[in-house]
Amino acid sequence: MSDVLELVDVSVVRDGRALVDDVSWSVKEGERWVILGPNGAGKTTLLNLASSYLFPSTGTATILGEQLGGVGTDVFELRPRIGMAGVAMADKLPKRQTVLQTVLTAAYGMTATWHENYEAVDEERARAFLDRLGMTEYLDRKFGTLSEGERKRTLIARAMMTDPELLLLDEPAAGLDLGGREDLVRRLGRLARDPFAPSMIMVTHHVEEIAPGFTHVLMIRQGKILAAGPMETELSSRNLSLCFGLPLIVENTGDRYTAHGLPLS
Ligand SMILES: Nc1ncnc2c1ncn2[C@@H]1O[C@H](COP(=O)(O)OP(=O)(O)OP(=O)(O)O)[C@@H](O)[C@H]1O
Ligand SMILES: [Mg+2]
């Protein structure tokens, strides 16, 4: 299987500090990765590398066969091949656009505004993705008036619009209530198990948000990789405790996970 993402000895240095510190990591086609780590660990920085919006300070990053900064690599050709849904994106989108417009404009550049002559075929695709995410009743609502959960689902539909080969999700379930989280996990699980869906990398803070169908986990702490590999072996109490710096127990409950600290003795 070919590499969707390959980082070799990658560091990202800002103000003399390594936000990502000598990371080597490869994601193969069809894999679905979860990134776990404490606040400030470097998770979003990793996604920014994977989305080609951030270049390594040292080391090499190759995305979908294109090396960042390499001869012949044009990031403007690369970017439509990558779908990204994250908090930073939500802030850049015009609040007065409708949900349908918000998704549709993804086909025409990152935050382009509405114009009238979209292709019918694109509108059909936008409607289909929104339907898949349970947003059919919100097509004409202004993006700025959506709840957190509705906004997240719209952003995922938007990220799918360019038919990406790699889908990046930064904390898609953050801010959702229990019902909203379970609904999203179910939808992401369906996507993760779809063999025609893109390769996926999802950042999350909670193992409860890992949908069935996700295959691999990467744990990062202070910019350094602590563990990276198949979920069954790497999502262990030992690794999670090292990652978050306190004793934790992770349990596999069928096809989902849950984690908690040790009771006070
Ligand atoms: N442009 C920058 N200049 C300096 N420091 C930065 C810059 N961008 C991010 N950082 C710092 O790098 C570290 C990693 O940030 P990052 O956003 O990747 O963390 P994260 O793991 O996504 O955290 P969270 O869980 O809080 O979202 C943080 O300490 C952050 O303050
Ligand atoms: Mg982050």
PDB file of C-alpha atoms and ligand atoms in Angstrom:
ATOM      1  CA  MET A   1       0.000   0.000   0.000  1.00  0.00           C
ATOM      2  CA  SER A   2       1.258   3.474  -0.793  1.00  0.00           C
ATOM      3  CA  ASP A   3       2.004   6.178   1.725  1.00  0.00           C
ATOM      4  CA  VAL A   4      -0.620   8.835   2.272  1.00  0.00           C
ATOM      5  CA  LEU A   5       1.625  10.694   4.658  1.00  0.00           C
ATOM      6  CA  GLU A   6       5.254  10.206   5.504  1.00  0.00           C
ATOM      7  CA  LEU A   7       7.129  12.319   8.014  1.00  0.00           C
ATOM      8  CA  VAL A   8      10.845  11.608   8.384  1.00  0.00           C
ATOM      9  CA  ASP A   9      12.722  13.251  11.277  1.00  0.00           C
ATOM     10  CA  VAL A  10      10.356  16.223  11.166  1.00  0.00           C
ATOM     11  CA  SER A  11      10.680  19.098  13.611  1.00  0.00           C
ATOM     12  CA  VAL A  12       8.707  22.320  13.692  1.00  0.00           C
ATOM     13  CA  VAL A  13      10.591  24.995  15.619  1.00  0.00           C
ATOM     14  CA  ARG A  14       9.071  28.299  16.744  1.00  0.00           C
ATOM     15  CA  ASP A  15      10.828  30.807  19.027  1.00  0.00           C
ATOM     16  CA  GLY A  16      13.598  28.283  19.649  1.00  0.00           C
ATOM     17  CA  ARG A  17      11.150  25.599  20.830  1.00  0.00           C
ATOM     18  CA  ALA A  18      10.336  22.371  18.993  1.00  0.00           C
ATOM     19  CA  LEU A  19       6.525  22.117  18.802  1.00  0.00           C
ATOM     20  CA  VAL A  20       6.995  18.865  16.897  1.00  0.00           C
ATOM     21  CA  ASP A  21      10.248  17.213  17.820  1.00  0.00           C
ATOM     22  CA  ASP A  22      12.008  14.801  15.466  1.00  0.00           C
ATOM     23  CA  VAL A  23       8.871  12.935  14.444  1.00  0.00           C
ATOM     24  CA  SER A  24       8.892  10.022  12.008  1.00  0.00           C
ATOM     25  CA  TRP A  25       5.455   8.667  11.143  1.00  0.00           C
ATOM     26  CA  SER A  26       3.822   7.079   8.164  1.00  0.00           C
ATOM     27  CA  VAL A  27       0.165   6.672   7.279  1.00  0.00           C
ATOM     28  CA  LYS A  28      -0.710   4.141   4.593  1.00  0.00           C
ATOM     29  CA  GLU A  29      -3.657   4.231   2.256  1.00  0.00           C
ATOM     30  CA  GLY A  30      -6.883   3.100   3.904  1.00  0.00           C
ATOM     31  CA  GLU A  31      -5.640   3.520   7.470  1.00  0.00           C
ATOM     32  CA  ARG A  32      -7.700   5.524   9.943  1.00  0.00           C
ATOM     33  CA  TRP A  33      -5.566   7.165  12.630  1.00  0.00           C
ATOM     34  CA  VAL A  34      -6.451   8.766  15.935  1.00  0.00           C
ATOM     35  CA  ILE A  35      -4.053  11.295  17.499  1.00  0.00           C
ATOM     36  CA  LEU A  36      -4.172  11.559  21.290  1.00  0.00           C
ATOM     37  CA  GLY A  37      -2.198  13.853  23.565  1.00  0.00           C
ATOM     38  CA  PRO A  38      -2.517  16.553  26.231  1.00  0.00           C
ATOM     39  CA  ASN A  39      -3.206  20.237  25.480  1.00  0.00           C
ATOM     40  CA  GLY A  40      -0.255  21.810  23.712  1.00  0.00           C
ATOM     41  CA  ALA A  41       1.310  18.456  22.786  1.00  0.00           C
ATOM     42  CA  GLY A  42       1.522  19.302  19.086  1.00  0.00           C
ATOM     43  CA  LYS A  43      -1.562  17.531  17.686  1.00  0.00           C
ATOM     44  CA  THR A  44      -2.912  20.434  15.656  1.00  0.00           C
ATOM     45  CA  THR A  45       0.626  21.215  14.500  1.00  0.00           C
ATOM     46  CA  LEU A  46       0.845  17.652  13.135  1.00  0.00           C
ATOM     47  CA  LEU A  47      -2.460  18.133  11.286  1.00  0.00           C
ATOM     48  CA  ASN A  48      -1.242  21.441   9.885  1.00  0.00           C
ATOM     49  CA  LEU A  49       1.788  19.621   8.495  1.00  0.00           C
ATOM     50  CA  ALA A  50      -0.446  16.897   7.049  1.00  0.00           C
ATOM     51  CA  SER A  51      -2.656  19.540   5.405  1.00  0.00           C
ATOM     52  CA  SER A  52       0.394  21.160   3.734  1.00  0.00           C
ATOM     53  CA  TYR A  53      -0.305  24.511   5.419  1.00  0.00           C
ATOM     54  CA  LEU A  54       2.802  24.188   7.559  1.00  0.00           C
ATOM     55  CA  PHE A  55       6.253  23.154   6.375  1.00  0.00           C
ATOM     56  CA  PRO A  56       8.795  21.343   8.570  1.00  0.00           C
ATOM     57  CA  SER A  57      11.710  23.355   9.970  1.00  0.00           C
ATOM     58  CA  THR A  58      13.864  20.242   9.500  1.00  0.00           C
ATOM     59  CA  GLY A  59      13.174  16.790   8.100  1.00  0.00           C
ATOM     60  CA  THR A  60      10.926  15.834   5.188  1.00  0.00           C
ATOM     61  CA  ALA A  61       7.150  15.641   4.921  1.00  0.00           C
ATOM     62  CA  THR A  62       5.627  13.807   1.970  1.00  0.00           C
ATOM     63  CA  ILE A  63       1.867  14.000   1.474  1.00  0.00           C
ATOM     64  CA  LEU A  64       0.108  11.891  -1.158  1.00  0.00           C
ATOM     65  CA  GLY A  65       3.445  11.349  -2.848  1.00  0.00           C
ATOM     66  CA  GLU A  66       4.362  15.059  -2.945  1.00  0.00           C
ATOM     67  CA  GLN A  67       7.246  16.278  -0.815  1.00  0.00           C
ATOM     68  CA  LEU A  68       6.589  19.635   0.853  1.00  0.00           C
ATOM     69  CA  GLY A  69       9.083  22.159  -0.447  1.00  0.00           C
ATOM     70  CA  GLY A  70      10.304  19.595  -2.959  1.00  0.00           C
ATOM     71  CA  VAL A  71      11.075  20.300  -6.590  1.00  0.00           C
ATOM     72  CA  GLY A  72       7.905  19.954  -8.631  1.00  0.00           C
ATOM     73  CA  THR A  73       5.521  20.046  -5.677  1.00  0.00           C
ATOM     74  CA  ASP A  74       2.759  22.606  -6.050  1.00  0.00           C
ATOM     75  CA  VAL A  75       0.830  22.946  -2.778  1.00  0.00           C
ATOM     76  CA  PHE A  76      -2.061  24.559  -4.626  1.00  0.00           C
ATOM     77  CA  GLU A  77      -2.525  21.329  -6.562  1.00  0.00           C
ATOM     78  CA  LEU A  78      -2.044  19.270  -3.428  1.00  0.00           C
ATOM     79  CA  ARG A  79      -4.479  21.092  -1.121  1.00  0.00           C
ATOM     80  CA  PRO A  80      -7.743  20.123  -2.845  1.00  0.00           C
ATOM     81  CA  ARG A  81      -6.685  16.479  -2.377  1.00  0.00           C
ATOM     82  CA  ILE A  82      -6.800  16.983   1.396  1.00  0.00           C
ATOM     83  CA  GLY A  83      -9.970  17.674   3.386  1.00  0.00           C
ATOM     84  CA  MET A  84      -9.572  19.487   6.693  1.00  0.00           C
ATOM     85  CA  ALA A  85     -12.239  20.132   9.314  1.00  0.00           C
ATOM     86  CA  GLY A  86     -11.084  22.004  12.386  1.00  0.00           C
ATOM     87  CA  VAL A  87     -11.909  24.838  14.719  1.00  0.00           C
ATOM     88  CA  ALA A  88      -9.632  27.295  12.908  1.00  0.00           C
ATOM     89  CA  MET A  89     -11.551  26.714   9.667  1.00  0.00           C
ATOM     90  CA  ALA A  90     -14.927  27.533  11.245  1.00  0.00           C
ATOM     91  CA  ASP A  91     -13.703  31.018  12.160  1.00  0.00           C
ATOM     92  CA  LYS A  92     -12.634  31.768   8.579  1.00  0.00           C
ATOM     93  CA  LEU A  93     -15.980  30.947   6.981  1.00  0.00           C
ATOM     94  CA  PRO A  94     -18.528  33.680   6.291  1.00  0.00           C
ATOM     95  CA  LYS A  95     -21.219  33.495   8.982  1.00  0.00           C
ATOM     96  CA  ARG A  96     -23.984  34.786   6.723  1.00  0.00           C
ATOM     97  CA  GLN A  97     -23.652  32.011   4.148  1.00  0.00           C
ATOM     98  CA  THR A  98     -26.188  29.231   4.336  1.00  0.00           C
ATOM     99  CA  VAL A  99     -25.176  25.703   5.256  1.00  0.00           C
ATOM    100  CA  LEU A 100     -25.542  24.586   1.635  1.00  0.00           C
ATOM    101  CA  GLN A 101     -23.422  27.503   0.400  1.00  0.00           C
ATOM    102  CA  THR A 102     -20.791  26.812   3.052  1.00  0.00           C
ATOM    103  CA  VAL A 103     -20.327  23.269   1.802  1.00  0.00           C
ATOM    104  CA  LEU A 104     -20.655  24.142  -1.869  1.00  0.00           C
ATOM    105  CA  THR A 105     -17.975  26.855  -1.807  1.00  0.00           C
ATOM    106  CA  ALA A 106     -15.401  24.237  -0.770  1.00  0.00           C
ATOM    107  CA  ALA A 107     -15.402  23.039  -4.367  1.00  0.00           C
ATOM    108  CA  TYR A 108     -14.212  26.496  -5.436  1.00  0.00           C
ATOM    109  CA  GLY A 109     -11.352  27.284  -3.065  1.00  0.00           C
ATOM    110  CA  MET A 110     -11.021  27.472   0.662  1.00  0.00           C
ATOM    111  CA  THR A 111     -13.284  30.289   1.806  1.00  0.00           C
ATOM    112  CA  ALA A 112     -14.683  31.568  -1.448  1.00  0.00           C
ATOM    113  CA  THR A 113     -17.951  33.450  -1.244  1.00  0.00           C
ATOM    114  CA  TRP A 114     -21.210  32.592  -2.901  1.00  0.00           C
ATOM    115  CA  HIS A 115     -21.852  33.178  -6.555  1.00  0.00           C
ATOM    116  CA  GLU A 116     -24.785  31.991  -8.585  1.00  0.00           C
ATOM    117  CA  ASN A 117     -23.294  29.763 -11.224  1.00  0.00           C
ATOM    118  CA  TYR A 118     -22.354  26.614  -9.379  1.00  0.00           C
ATOM    119  CA  GLU A 119     -22.658  23.420 -11.320  1.00  0.00           C
ATOM    120  CA  ALA A 120     -25.784  21.398 -10.594  1.00  0.00           C
ATOM    121  CA  VAL A 121     -23.622  18.348 -10.062  1.00  0.00           C
ATOM    122  CA  ASP A 122     -21.713  20.113  -7.266  1.00  0.00           C
ATOM    123  CA  GLU A 123     -24.927  21.135  -5.560  1.00  0.00           C
ATOM    124  CA  GLU A 124     -26.094  17.538  -5.697  1.00  0.00           C
ATOM    125  CA  ARG A 125     -22.851  16.400  -4.066  1.00  0.00           C
ATOM    126  CA  ALA A 126     -23.103  19.055  -1.354  1.00  0.00           C
ATOM    127  CA  ARG A 127     -26.675  17.978  -0.571  1.00  0.00           C
ATOM    128  CA  ALA A 128     -25.637  14.316  -0.464  1.00  0.00           C
ATOM    129  CA  PHE A 129     -22.769  14.927   1.988  1.00  0.00           C
ATOM    130  CA  LEU A 130     -24.981  17.093   4.190  1.00  0.00           C
ATOM    131  CA  ASP A 131     -27.623  14.389   4.129  1.00  0.00           C
ATOM    132  CA  ARG A 132     -25.052  11.798   5.183  1.00  0.00           C
ATOM    133  CA  LEU A 133     -24.243  13.966   8.176  1.00  0.00           C
ATOM    134  CA  GLY A 134     -27.867  14.531   9.109  1.00  0.00           C
ATOM    135  CA  MET A 135     -27.965  18.182   8.028  1.00  0.00           C
ATOM    136  CA  THR A 136     -30.731  18.071   5.401  1.00  0.00           C
ATOM    137  CA  GLU A 137     -33.093  20.158   7.539  1.00  0.00           C
ATOM    138  CA  TYR A 138     -30.496  22.921   7.902  1.00  0.00           C
ATOM    139  CA  LEU A 139     -29.606  23.609   4.248  1.00  0.00           C
ATOM    140  CA  ASP A 140     -30.911  27.189   4.287  1.00  0.00           C
ATOM    141  CA  ARG A 141     -29.805  28.116   7.801  1.00  0.00           C
ATOM    142  CA  LYS A 142     -27.029  30.721   8.170  1.00  0.00           C
ATOM    143  CA  PHE A 143     -23.763  29.068   9.161  1.00  0.00           C
ATOM    144  CA  GLY A 144     -23.239  31.609  11.954  1.00  0.00           C
ATOM    145  CA  THR A 145     -26.481  30.563  13.691  1.00  0.00           C
ATOM    146  CA  LEU A 146     -25.660  26.855  13.970  1.00  0.00           C
ATOM    147  CA  SER A 147     -25.023  25.068  17.247  1.00  0.00           C
ATOM    148  CA  GLU A 148     -21.599  23.605  17.892  1.00  0.00           C
ATOM    149  CA  GLY A 149     -22.643  20.122  16.786  1.00  0.00           C
ATOM    150  CA  GLU A 150     -24.402  21.335  13.641  1.00  0.00           C
ATOM    151  CA  ARG A 151     -21.351  23.413  12.768  1.00  0.00           C
ATOM    152  CA  LYS A 152     -19.030  20.409  13.191  1.00  0.00           C
ATOM    153  CA  ARG A 153     -21.173  18.253  10.937  1.00  0.00           C
ATOM    154  CA  THR A 154     -21.307  20.995   8.307  1.00  0.00           C
ATOM    155  CA  LEU A 155     -17.504  21.302   8.374  1.00  0.00           C
ATOM    156  CA  ILE A 156     -17.055  17.568   7.843  1.00  0.00           C
ATOM    157  CA  ALA A 157     -19.447  17.651   4.875  1.00  0.00           C
ATOM    158  CA  ARG A 158     -17.458  20.619   3.567  1.00  0.00           C
ATOM    159  CA  ALA A 159     -14.159  18.766   3.956  1.00  0.00           C
ATOM    160  CA  MET A 160     -15.588  15.877   1.891  1.00  0.00           C
ATOM    161  CA  MET A 161     -16.632  18.158  -0.955  1.00  0.00           C
ATOM    162  CA  THR A 162     -13.386  18.034  -2.937  1.00  0.00           C
ATOM    163  CA  ASP A 163     -13.436  14.220  -2.760  1.00  0.00           C
ATOM    164  CA  PRO A 164     -10.203  14.219  -0.760  1.00  0.00           C
ATOM    165  CA  GLU A 165      -7.772  11.326  -0.570  1.00  0.00           C
ATOM    166  CA  LEU A 166      -6.924  12.316   2.990  1.00  0.00           C
ATOM    167  CA  LEU A 167      -9.431  13.622   5.547  1.00  0.00           C
ATOM    168  CA  LEU A 168      -8.144  15.477   8.626  1.00  0.00           C
ATOM    169  CA  LEU A 169     -10.441  16.083  11.598  1.00  0.00           C
ATOM    170  CA  ASP A 170      -9.338  18.226  14.535  1.00  0.00           C
ATOM    171  CA  GLU A 171     -11.454  17.446  17.602  1.00  0.00           C
ATOM    172  CA  PRO A 172     -14.690  16.883  15.673  1.00  0.00           C
ATOM    173  CA  ALA A 173     -16.613  15.962  18.829  1.00  0.00           C
ATOM    174  CA  ALA A 174     -15.395  18.798  21.079  1.00  0.00           C
ATOM    175  CA  GLY A 175     -18.278  20.757  22.552  1.00  0.00           C
ATOM    176  CA  LEU A 176     -20.934  18.195  21.671  1.00  0.00           C
ATOM    177  CA  ASP A 177     -23.398  16.863  24.226  1.00  0.00           C
ATOM    178  CA  LEU A 178     -23.562  13.120  24.866  1.00  0.00           C
ATOM    179  CA  GLY A 179     -26.241  12.544  22.219  1.00  0.00           C
ATOM    180  CA  GLY A 180     -24.405  14.700  19.712  1.00  0.00           C
ATOM    181  CA  ARG A 181     -21.149  12.882  20.363  1.00  0.00           C
ATOM    182  CA  GLU A 182     -22.716   9.470  19.971  1.00  0.00           C
ATOM    183  CA  ASP A 183     -24.420  10.568  16.771  1.00  0.00           C
ATOM    184  CA  LEU A 184     -21.123  11.863  15.363  1.00  0.00           C
ATOM    185  CA  VAL A 185     -19.193   8.752  16.456  1.00  0.00           C
ATOM    186  CA  ARG A 186     -21.780   6.622  14.645  1.00  0.00           C
ATOM    187  CA  ARG A 187     -21.431   8.687  11.477  1.00  0.00           C
ATOM    188  CA  LEU A 188     -17.633   8.724  11.635  1.00  0.00           C
ATOM    189  CA  GLY A 189     -17.696   4.966  12.230  1.00  0.00           C
ATOM    190  CA  ARG A 190     -19.746   4.496   9.108  1.00  0.00           C
ATOM    191  CA  LEU A 191     -17.262   6.623   7.172  1.00  0.00           C
ATOM    192  CA  ALA A 192     -14.238   4.866   8.698  1.00  0.00           C
ATOM    193  CA  ARG A 193     -15.564   1.467   7.646  1.00  0.00           C
ATOM    194  CA  ASP A 194     -16.405   2.596   4.114  1.00  0.00           C
ATOM    195  CA  PRO A 195     -13.637   1.197   1.859  1.00  0.00           C
ATOM    196  CA  PHE A 196     -14.191   4.062  -0.596  1.00  0.00           C
ATOM    197  CA  ALA A 197     -13.834   6.756   2.076  1.00  0.00           C
ATOM    198  CA  PRO A 198     -10.550   8.670   2.238  1.00  0.00           C
ATOM    199  CA  SER A 199      -7.721   7.848   4.632  1.00  0.00           C
ATOM    200  CA  MET A 200      -8.479   9.616   7.896  1.00  0.00           C
ATOM    201  CA  ILE A 201      -6.572  11.257  10.735  1.00  0.00           C
ATOM    202  CA  MET A 202      -8.620  12.462  13.689  1.00  0.00           C
ATOM    203  CA  VAL A 203      -7.354  14.404  16.684  1.00  0.00           C
ATOM    204  CA  THR A 204      -9.278  13.861  19.894  1.00  0.00           C
ATOM    205  CA  HIS A 205      -8.900  14.328  23.627  1.00  0.00           C
ATOM    206  CA  HIS A 206     -11.105  11.408  24.629  1.00  0.00           C
ATOM    207  CA  VAL A 207     -10.846   7.703  23.823  1.00  0.00           C
ATOM    208  CA  GLU A 208     -14.659   7.602  24.095  1.00  0.00           C
ATOM    209  CA  GLU A 209     -14.723   9.549  20.804  1.00  0.00           C
ATOM    210  CA  ILE A 210     -12.855   6.866  18.856  1.00  0.00           C
ATOM    211  CA  ALA A 211     -15.304   5.406  16.354  1.00  0.00           C
ATOM    212  CA  PRO A 212     -15.248   1.727  15.420  1.00  0.00           C
ATOM    213  CA  GLY A 213     -13.287   1.367  12.195  1.00  0.00           C
ATOM    214  CA  PHE A 214     -10.352   3.520  13.317  1.00  0.00           C
ATOM    215  CA  THR A 215      -7.305   1.290  12.969  1.00  0.00           C
ATOM    216  CA  HIS A 216      -4.268   3.083  14.397  1.00  0.00           C
ATOM    217  CA  VAL A 217      -3.350   5.450  17.193  1.00  0.00           C
ATOM    218  CA  LEU A 218      -0.543   7.958  17.645  1.00  0.00           C
ATOM    219  CA  MET A 219       0.206   9.407  21.067  1.00  0.00           C
ATOM    220  CA  ILE A 220       2.178  12.617  21.340  1.00  0.00           C
ATOM    221  CA  ARG A 221       3.518  14.478  24.360  1.00  0.00           C
ATOM    222  CA  GLN A 222       5.614  17.673  24.261  1.00  0.00           C
ATOM    223  CA  GLY A 223       6.096  17.287  20.513  1.00  0.00           C
ATOM    224  CA  LYS A 224       7.483  13.775  20.755  1.00  0.00           C
ATOM    225  CA  ILE A 225       5.808  10.568  19.669  1.00  0.00           C
ATOM    226  CA  LEU A 226       5.206   8.191  22.570  1.00  0.00           C
ATOM    227  CA  ALA A 227       3.480   5.436  20.669  1.00  0.00           C
ATOM    228  CA  ALA A 228       2.280   4.882  17.115  1.00  0.00           C
ATOM    229  CA  GLY A 229       0.751   1.736  15.703  1.00  0.00           C
ATOM    230  CA  PRO A 230      -2.311  -0.519  15.614  1.00  0.00           C
ATOM    231  CA  MET A 231      -5.078   0.447  18.046  1.00  0.00           C
ATOM    232  CA  GLU A 232      -5.248  -3.021  19.647  1.00  0.00           C
ATOM    233  CA  THR A 233      -1.645  -2.966  20.820  1.00  0.00           C
ATOM    234  CA  GLU A 234      -0.867   0.736  21.264  1.00  0.00           C
ATOM    235  CA  LEU A 235      -4.013   2.020  22.977  1.00  0.00           C
ATOM    236  CA  SER A 236      -2.951   0.524  26.302  1.00  0.00           C
ATOM    237  CA  SER A 237      -3.259   1.770  29.881  1.00  0.00           C
ATOM    238  CA  ARG A 238       0.530   2.001  30.013  1.00  0.00           C
ATOM    239  CA  ASN A 239       0.852   4.199  26.922  1.00  0.00           C
ATOM    240  CA  LEU A 240      -2.105   6.410  27.862  1.00  0.00           C
ATOM    241  CA  SER A 241      -0.717   6.907  31.387  1.00  0.00           C
ATOM    242  CA  LEU A 242       2.681   7.927  29.976  1.00  0.00           C
ATOM    243  CA  CYS A 243       1.015  10.230  27.477  1.00  0.00           C
ATOM    244  CA  PHE A 244      -1.111  12.129  29.994  1.00  0.00           C
ATOM    245  CA  GLY A 245       1.337  11.837  32.890  1.00  0.00           C
ATOM    246  CA  LEU A 246      -0.976  10.152  35.416  1.00  0.00           C
ATOM    247  CA  PRO A 247      -2.111   6.586  36.081  1.00  0.00           C
ATOM    248  CA  LEU A 248      -4.987   5.736  33.735  1.00  0.00           C
ATOM    249  CA  ILE A 249      -6.915   2.622  32.907  1.00  0.00           C
ATOM    250  CA  VAL A 250      -8.215   2.177  29.383  1.00  0.00           C
ATOM    251  CA  GLU A 251     -10.916  -0.388  28.747  1.00  0.00           C
ATOM    252  CA  ASN A 252     -12.173  -1.840  25.531  1.00  0.00           C
ATOM    253  CA  THR A 253     -15.956  -2.115  25.693  1.00  0.00           C
ATOM    254  CA  GLY A 254     -16.737  -4.143  22.590  1.00  0.00           C
ATOM    255  CA  ASP A 255     -15.992  -1.837  19.697  1.00  0.00           C
ATOM    256  CA  ARG A 256     -15.507   1.320  21.793  1.00  0.00           C
ATOM    257  CA  TYR A 257     -13.055   2.529  24.425  1.00  0.00           C
ATOM    258  CA  THR A 258     -13.310   4.247  27.767  1.00  0.00           C
ATOM    259  CA  ALA A 259     -10.612   5.577  30.100  1.00  0.00           C
ATOM    260  CA  HIS A 260     -10.504   6.704  33.720  1.00  0.00           C
ATOM    261  CA  GLY A 261      -8.031   7.496  36.484  1.00  0.00           C
ATOM    262  CA  LEU A 262      -7.354   5.216  39.416  1.00  0.00           C
ATOM    263  CA  PRO A 263      -9.597   5.693  42.477  1.00  0.00           C
ATOM    264  CA  LEU A 264      -7.933   7.436  45.446  1.00  0.00           C
ATOM    265  CA  SER A 265      -6.690   4.853  47.927  1.00  0.00           C
TER     266      SER A 265
HETATM  267  N1  LIG B   1       3.042  29.842  15.648  1.00  0.00           N
HETATM  268  C1  LIG B   1       3.414  29.422  16.859  1.00  0.00           C
HETATM  269  N2  LIG B   1       4.417  30.025  17.522  1.00  0.00           N
HETATM  270  C2  LIG B   1       4.799  29.606  18.760  1.00  0.00           C
HETATM  271  N3  LIG B   1       4.220  28.585  19.407  1.00  0.00           N
HETATM  272  C3  LIG B   1       3.197  27.955  18.796  1.00  0.00           C
HETATM  273  C4  LIG B   1       2.744  28.334  17.503  1.00  0.00           C
HETATM  274  N4  LIG B   1       1.714  27.516  17.158  1.00  0.00           N
HETATM  275  C5  LIG B   1       1.551  26.680  18.196  1.00  0.00           C
HETATM  276  N5  LIG B   1       2.431  26.930  19.169  1.00  0.00           N
HETATM  277  C6  LIG B   1       2.580  26.182  20.451  1.00  0.00           C
HETATM  278  O1  LIG B   1       2.903  24.852  20.096  1.00  0.00           O
HETATM  279  C7  LIG B   1       2.380  23.937  21.037  1.00  0.00           C
HETATM  280  C8  LIG B   1       1.586  22.875  20.296  1.00  0.00           C
HETATM  281  O2  LIG B   1       0.420  23.473  19.772  1.00  0.00           O
HETATM  282  P1  LIG B   1      -0.733  22.627  19.115  1.00  0.00           P
HETATM  283  O3  LIG B   1      -1.796  23.579  18.708  1.00  0.00           O
HETATM  284  O4  LIG B   1      -0.174  21.738  18.083  1.00  0.00           O
HETATM  285  O5  LIG B   1      -1.211  21.753  20.371  1.00  0.00           O
HETATM  286  P2  LIG B   1      -2.398  20.715  20.478  1.00  0.00           P
HETATM  287  O6  LIG B   1      -1.794  19.395  20.840  1.00  0.00           O
HETATM  288  O7  LIG B   1      -3.253  20.770  19.279  1.00  0.00           O
HETATM  289  O8  LIG B   1      -3.171  21.256  21.768  1.00  0.00           O
HETATM  290  P3  LIG B   1      -4.755  21.350  22.100  1.00  0.00           P
HETATM  291  O9  LIG B   1      -5.109  19.999  22.626  1.00  0.00           O
HETATM  292  O10 LIG B   1      -4.813  22.376  23.192  1.00  0.00           O
HETATM  293  O11 LIG B   1      -5.471  21.740  20.857  1.00  0.00           O
HETATM  294  C9  LIG B   1       1.589  24.766  22.024  1.00  0.00           C
HETATM  295  O12 LIG B   1       2.374  24.971  23.170  1.00  0.00           O
HETATM  296  C10 LIG B   1       1.337  26.086  21.287  1.00  0.00           C
HETATM  297  O13 LIG B   1       1.251  27.155  22.186  1.00  0.00           O
HETATM  298 MG    MG B   2      -5.201  21.387  18.898  1.00  0.00          MG
END
